[in-house]
mmCIF file of C-alpha atoms in Angstrom:
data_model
loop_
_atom_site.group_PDB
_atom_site.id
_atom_site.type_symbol
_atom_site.label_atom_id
_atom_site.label_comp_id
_atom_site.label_asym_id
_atom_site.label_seq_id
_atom_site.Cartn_x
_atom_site.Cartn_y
_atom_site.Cartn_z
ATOM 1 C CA UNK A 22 -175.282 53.525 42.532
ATOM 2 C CA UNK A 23 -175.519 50.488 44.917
ATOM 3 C CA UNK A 24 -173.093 47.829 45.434
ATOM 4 C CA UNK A 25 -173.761 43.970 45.465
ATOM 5 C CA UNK A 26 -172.628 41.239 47.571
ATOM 6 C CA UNK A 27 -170.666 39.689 44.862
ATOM 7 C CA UNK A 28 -168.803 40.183 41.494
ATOM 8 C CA UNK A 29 -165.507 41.730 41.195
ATOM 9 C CA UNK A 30 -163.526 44.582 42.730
ATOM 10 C CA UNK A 31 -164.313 48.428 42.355
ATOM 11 C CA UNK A 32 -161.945 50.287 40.015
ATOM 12 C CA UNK A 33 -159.565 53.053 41.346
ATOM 13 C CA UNK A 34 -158.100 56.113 39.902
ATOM 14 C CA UNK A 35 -154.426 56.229 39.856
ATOM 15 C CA UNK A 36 -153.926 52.628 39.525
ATOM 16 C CA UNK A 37 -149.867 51.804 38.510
ATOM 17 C CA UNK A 38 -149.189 50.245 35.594
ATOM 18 C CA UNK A 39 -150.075 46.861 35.865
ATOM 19 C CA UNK A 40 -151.816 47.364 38.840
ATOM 20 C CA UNK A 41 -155.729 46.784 38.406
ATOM 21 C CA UNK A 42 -156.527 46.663 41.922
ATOM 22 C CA UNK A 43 -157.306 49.354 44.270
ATOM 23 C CA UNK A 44 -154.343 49.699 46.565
ATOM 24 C CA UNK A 45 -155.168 50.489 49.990
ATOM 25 C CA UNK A 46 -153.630 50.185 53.664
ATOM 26 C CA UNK A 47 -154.454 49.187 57.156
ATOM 27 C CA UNK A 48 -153.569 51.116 59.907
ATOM 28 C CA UNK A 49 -151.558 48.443 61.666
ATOM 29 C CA UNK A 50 -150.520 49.917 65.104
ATOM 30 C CA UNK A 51 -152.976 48.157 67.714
ATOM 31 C CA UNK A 52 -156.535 46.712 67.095
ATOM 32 C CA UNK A 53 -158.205 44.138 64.410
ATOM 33 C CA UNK A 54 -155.368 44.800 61.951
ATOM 34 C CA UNK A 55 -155.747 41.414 60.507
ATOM 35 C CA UNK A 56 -159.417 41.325 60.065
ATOM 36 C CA UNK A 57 -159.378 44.564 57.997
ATOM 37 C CA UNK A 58 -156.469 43.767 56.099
ATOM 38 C CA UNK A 59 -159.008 40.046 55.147
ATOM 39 C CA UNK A 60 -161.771 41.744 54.485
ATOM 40 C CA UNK A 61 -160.837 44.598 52.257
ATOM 41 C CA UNK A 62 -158.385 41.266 50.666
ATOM 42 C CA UNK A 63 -161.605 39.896 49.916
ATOM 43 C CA UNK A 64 -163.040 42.697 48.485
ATOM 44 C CA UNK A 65 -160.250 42.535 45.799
ATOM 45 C CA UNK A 66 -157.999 45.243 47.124
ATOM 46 C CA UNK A 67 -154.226 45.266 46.939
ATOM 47 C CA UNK A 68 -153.903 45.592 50.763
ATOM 48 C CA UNK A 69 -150.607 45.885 52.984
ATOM 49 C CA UNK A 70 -149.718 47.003 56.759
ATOM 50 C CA UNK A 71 -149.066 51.369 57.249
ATOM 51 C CA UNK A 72 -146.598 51.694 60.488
ATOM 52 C CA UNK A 73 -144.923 54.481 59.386
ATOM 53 C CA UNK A 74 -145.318 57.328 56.733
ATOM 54 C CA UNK A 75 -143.524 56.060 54.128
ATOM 55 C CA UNK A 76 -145.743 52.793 54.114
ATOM 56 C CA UNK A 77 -148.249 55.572 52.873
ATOM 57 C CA UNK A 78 -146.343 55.952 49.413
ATOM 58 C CA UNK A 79 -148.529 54.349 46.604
ATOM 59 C CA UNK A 80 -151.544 54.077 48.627
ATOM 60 C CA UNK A 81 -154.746 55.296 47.298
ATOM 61 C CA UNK A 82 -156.659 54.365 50.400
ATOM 62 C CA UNK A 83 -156.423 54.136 54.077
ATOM 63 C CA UNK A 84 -158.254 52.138 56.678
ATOM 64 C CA UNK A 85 -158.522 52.864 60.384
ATOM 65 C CA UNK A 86 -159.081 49.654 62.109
ATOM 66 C CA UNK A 87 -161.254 49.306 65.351
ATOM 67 C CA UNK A 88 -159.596 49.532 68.386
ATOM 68 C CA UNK A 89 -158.399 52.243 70.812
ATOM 69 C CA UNK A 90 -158.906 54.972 69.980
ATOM 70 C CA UNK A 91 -156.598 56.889 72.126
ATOM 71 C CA UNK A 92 -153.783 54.261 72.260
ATOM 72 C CA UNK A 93 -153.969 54.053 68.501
ATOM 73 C CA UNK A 94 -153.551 57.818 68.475
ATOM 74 C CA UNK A 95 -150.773 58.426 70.077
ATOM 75 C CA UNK A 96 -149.235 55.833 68.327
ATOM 76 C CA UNK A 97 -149.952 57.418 64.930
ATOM 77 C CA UNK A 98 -148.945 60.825 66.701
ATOM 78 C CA UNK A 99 -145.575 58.683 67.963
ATOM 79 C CA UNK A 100 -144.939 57.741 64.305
ATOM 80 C CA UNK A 101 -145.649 61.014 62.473
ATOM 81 C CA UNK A 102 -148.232 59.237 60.480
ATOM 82 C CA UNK A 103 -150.915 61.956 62.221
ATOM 83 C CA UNK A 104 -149.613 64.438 60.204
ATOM 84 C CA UNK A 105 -148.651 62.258 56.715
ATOM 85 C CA UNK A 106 -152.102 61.050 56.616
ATOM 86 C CA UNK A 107 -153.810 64.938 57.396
ATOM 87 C CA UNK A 108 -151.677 66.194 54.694
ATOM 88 C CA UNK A 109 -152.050 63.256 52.160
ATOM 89 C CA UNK A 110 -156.124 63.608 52.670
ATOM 90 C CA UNK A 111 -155.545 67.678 52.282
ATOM 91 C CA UNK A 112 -154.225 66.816 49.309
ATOM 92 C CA UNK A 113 -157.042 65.071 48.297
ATOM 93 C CA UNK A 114 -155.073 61.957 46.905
ATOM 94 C CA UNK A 115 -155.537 59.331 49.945
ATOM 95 C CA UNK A 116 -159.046 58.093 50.723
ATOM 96 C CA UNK A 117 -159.419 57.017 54.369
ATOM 97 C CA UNK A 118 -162.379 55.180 55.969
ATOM 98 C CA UNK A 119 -162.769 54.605 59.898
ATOM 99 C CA UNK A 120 -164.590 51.804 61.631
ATOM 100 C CA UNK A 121 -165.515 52.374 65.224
ATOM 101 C CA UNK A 122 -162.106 53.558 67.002
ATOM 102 C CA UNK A 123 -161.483 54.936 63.811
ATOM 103 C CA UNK A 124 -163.976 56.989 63.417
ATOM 104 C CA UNK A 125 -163.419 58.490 66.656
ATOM 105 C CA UNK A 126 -159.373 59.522 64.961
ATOM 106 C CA UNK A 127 -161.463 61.124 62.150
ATOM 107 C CA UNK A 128 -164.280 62.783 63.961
ATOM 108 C CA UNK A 129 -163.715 66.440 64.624
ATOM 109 C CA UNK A 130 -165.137 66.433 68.639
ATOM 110 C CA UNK A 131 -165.119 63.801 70.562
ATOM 111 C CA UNK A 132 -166.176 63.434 73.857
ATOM 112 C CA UNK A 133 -165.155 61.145 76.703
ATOM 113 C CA UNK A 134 -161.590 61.658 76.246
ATOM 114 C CA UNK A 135 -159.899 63.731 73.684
ATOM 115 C CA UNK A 136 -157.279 61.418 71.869
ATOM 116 C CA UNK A 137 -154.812 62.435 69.514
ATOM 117 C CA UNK A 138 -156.810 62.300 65.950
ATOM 118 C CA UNK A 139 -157.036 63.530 62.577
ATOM 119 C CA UNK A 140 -160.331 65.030 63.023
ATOM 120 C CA UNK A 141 -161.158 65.233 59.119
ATOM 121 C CA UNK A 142 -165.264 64.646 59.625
ATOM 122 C CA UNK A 143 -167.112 66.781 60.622
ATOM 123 C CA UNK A 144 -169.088 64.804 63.337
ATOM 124 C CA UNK A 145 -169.509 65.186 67.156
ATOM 125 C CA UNK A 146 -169.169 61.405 69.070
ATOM 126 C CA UNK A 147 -169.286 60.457 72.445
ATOM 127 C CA UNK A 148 -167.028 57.398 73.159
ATOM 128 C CA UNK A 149 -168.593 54.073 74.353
ATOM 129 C CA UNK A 150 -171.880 55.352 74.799
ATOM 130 C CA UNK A 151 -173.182 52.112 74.181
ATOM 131 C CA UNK A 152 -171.890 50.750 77.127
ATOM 132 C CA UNK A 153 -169.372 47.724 78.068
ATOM 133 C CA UNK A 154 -167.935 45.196 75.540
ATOM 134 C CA UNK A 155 -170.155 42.870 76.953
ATOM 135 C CA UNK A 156 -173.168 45.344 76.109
ATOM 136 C CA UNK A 157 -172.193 44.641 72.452
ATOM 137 C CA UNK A 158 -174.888 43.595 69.996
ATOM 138 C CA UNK A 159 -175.860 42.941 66.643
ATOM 139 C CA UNK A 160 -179.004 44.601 64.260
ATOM 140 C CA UNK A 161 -179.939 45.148 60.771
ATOM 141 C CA UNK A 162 -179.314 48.192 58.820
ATOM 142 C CA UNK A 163 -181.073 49.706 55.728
ATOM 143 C CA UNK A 164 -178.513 50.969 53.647
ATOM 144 C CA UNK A 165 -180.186 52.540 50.371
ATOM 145 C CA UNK A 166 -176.691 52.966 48.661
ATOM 146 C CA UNK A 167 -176.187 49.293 49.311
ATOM 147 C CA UNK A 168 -179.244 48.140 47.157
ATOM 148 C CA UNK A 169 -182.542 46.740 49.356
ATOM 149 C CA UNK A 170 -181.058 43.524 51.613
ATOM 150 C CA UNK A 171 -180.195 45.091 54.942
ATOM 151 C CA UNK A 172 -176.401 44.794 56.667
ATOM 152 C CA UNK A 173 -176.052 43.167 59.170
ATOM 153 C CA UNK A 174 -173.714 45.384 61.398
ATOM 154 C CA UNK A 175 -172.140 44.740 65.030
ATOM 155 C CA UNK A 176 -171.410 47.253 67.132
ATOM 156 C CA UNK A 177 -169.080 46.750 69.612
ATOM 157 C CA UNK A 178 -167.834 49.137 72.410
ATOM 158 C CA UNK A 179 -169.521 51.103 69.578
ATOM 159 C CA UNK A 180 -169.157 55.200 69.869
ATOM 160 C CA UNK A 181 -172.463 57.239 69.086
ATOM 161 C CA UNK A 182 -172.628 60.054 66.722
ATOM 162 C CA UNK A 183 -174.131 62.730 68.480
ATOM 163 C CA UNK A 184 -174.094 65.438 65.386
ATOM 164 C CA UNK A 185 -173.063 65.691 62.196
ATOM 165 C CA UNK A 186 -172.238 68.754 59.993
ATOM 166 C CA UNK A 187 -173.976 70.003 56.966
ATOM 167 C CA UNK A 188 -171.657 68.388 54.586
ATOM 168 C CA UNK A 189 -171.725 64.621 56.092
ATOM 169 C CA UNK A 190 -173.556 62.349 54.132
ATOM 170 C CA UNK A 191 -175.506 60.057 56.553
ATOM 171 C CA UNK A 192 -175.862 56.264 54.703
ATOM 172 C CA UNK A 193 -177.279 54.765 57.518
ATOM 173 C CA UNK A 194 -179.162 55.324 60.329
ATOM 174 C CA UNK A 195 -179.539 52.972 63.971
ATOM 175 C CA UNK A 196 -182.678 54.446 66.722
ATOM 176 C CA UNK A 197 -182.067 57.637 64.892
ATOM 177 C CA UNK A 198 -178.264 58.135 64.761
ATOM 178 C CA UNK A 199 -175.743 58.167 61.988
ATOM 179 C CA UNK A 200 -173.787 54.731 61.852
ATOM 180 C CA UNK A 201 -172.654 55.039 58.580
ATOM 181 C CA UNK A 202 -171.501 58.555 57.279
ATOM 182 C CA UNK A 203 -169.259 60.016 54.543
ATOM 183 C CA UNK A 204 -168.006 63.449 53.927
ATOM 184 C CA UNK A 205 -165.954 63.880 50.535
ATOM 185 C CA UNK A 206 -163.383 61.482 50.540
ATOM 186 C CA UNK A 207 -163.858 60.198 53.889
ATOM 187 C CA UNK A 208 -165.926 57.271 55.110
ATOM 188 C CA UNK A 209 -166.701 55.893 58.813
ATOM 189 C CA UNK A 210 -169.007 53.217 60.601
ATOM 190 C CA UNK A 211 -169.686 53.390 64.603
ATOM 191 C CA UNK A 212 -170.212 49.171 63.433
ATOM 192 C CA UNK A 213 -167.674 46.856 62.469
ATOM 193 C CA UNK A 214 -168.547 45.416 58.492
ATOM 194 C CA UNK A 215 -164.977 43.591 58.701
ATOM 195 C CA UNK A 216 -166.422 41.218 61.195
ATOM 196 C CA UNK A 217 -169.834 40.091 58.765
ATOM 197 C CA UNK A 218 -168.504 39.196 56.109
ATOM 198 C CA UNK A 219 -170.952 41.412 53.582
ATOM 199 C CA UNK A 220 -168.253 42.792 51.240
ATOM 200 C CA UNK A 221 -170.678 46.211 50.125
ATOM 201 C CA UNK A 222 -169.363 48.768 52.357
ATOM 202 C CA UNK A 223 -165.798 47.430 51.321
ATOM 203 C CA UNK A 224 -166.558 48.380 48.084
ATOM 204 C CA UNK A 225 -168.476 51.443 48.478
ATOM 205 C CA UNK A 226 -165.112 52.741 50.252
ATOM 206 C CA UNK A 227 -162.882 51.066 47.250
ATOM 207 C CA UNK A 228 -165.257 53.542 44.947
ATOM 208 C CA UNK A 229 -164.290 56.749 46.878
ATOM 209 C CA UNK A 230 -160.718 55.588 45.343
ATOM 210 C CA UNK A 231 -162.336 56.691 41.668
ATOM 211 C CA UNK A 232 -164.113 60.000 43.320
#
């Protein structure tokens, strides 16, 4: 299945009554809250803020924003949303995807600092390991699940994947490394998509919601 850069929403399992929009939150303890909550917006998701657990009731999808990792750790750690969103995703009934800083919170080793984290994917990162902010850049990725055009992705303080177990499935690829992975219910970019404004890996997370 691939994913175009237009046409409606993806469809979502669990979907209230009345409710024909995936329904998903944003992390929204420190980094680009508001960019995530736009983007997945114009994806066609029902989107809204998650500062504490019970923000997590309804949800069928959570995004970890870019960031900090560890300040936005011990912030979820602060709020008891570490453990709500472990034990929703045990569950099997919340869908989480991780951009950058995120997917350091979902990685299962992480080195360069050990932050408080979730550590749901099996993947080994390094933090940073592309250097400085001002070290950040921009290239095009080929994304077979995303149909032929390439994305264009930005990496930005951008972690590298050093490993990945046996049951991630890498989607993309940058001088050899996993950028984009996904492992069950669980997706993660060491890019940022919220800042290009291609609306395909939006979706291909909105169609974990119907996995």
């Amino acid at each position: 299945m691939t994913f175009g850069t237009s046409g409606g929403g993806a469809g979502g399992r669990g979907h209230g009554a009345g409710e024909d929009r995936p329904r998903v939150g944003v992390l929204a303890l420190q980094g680009d809250v508001s960019e995530h909550m736009d983007y997945f917006r114009r994806a066609d998701a029902a989107v809204r803020p998650v500062r504490v657990p019970r923000d997590l009731e309804g949800l069928e999808g959570l995004v970890l924003p870019g960031g900090e990792s560890t300040a936005i750790g011990r912030l979820m750690e602060r709020a008891g949303l570490l453990a709500a969103v472990a034990e929703r995703s045990r569950r099997g009934d919340l869908a989480l995807f991780g951009t950058c800083a995120g997917l350091i919170l979902l990685a299962r080793q992480v080195e360069g600092g050990q932050p408080p984290r979730l550590g749901l994917l099996d993947l080994a990162v390094v933090r940073n390991a592309y250097g400085r902010q001002v070290d950040s850049f921009e290239a095009d990725l080929e994304v077979p699940a995303l149909g032929d055009a390439p994305v264009r992705a930005l990496f930005i303080r951008a972690p590298v994947v050093e490993s990945a177990g046996a049951g991630v499935e890498v989607l993309a690829r940058f001088q050899g490394r996993p950028v984009l992975v996904r492992q069950g219910r669980c997706m993660a970019s060491t890019f940022h998509p919220e800042l290009s404004g291609d609306l395909r890996v939006a979706r291909l997370f909105l169609s974990l919601l119907a996995a």
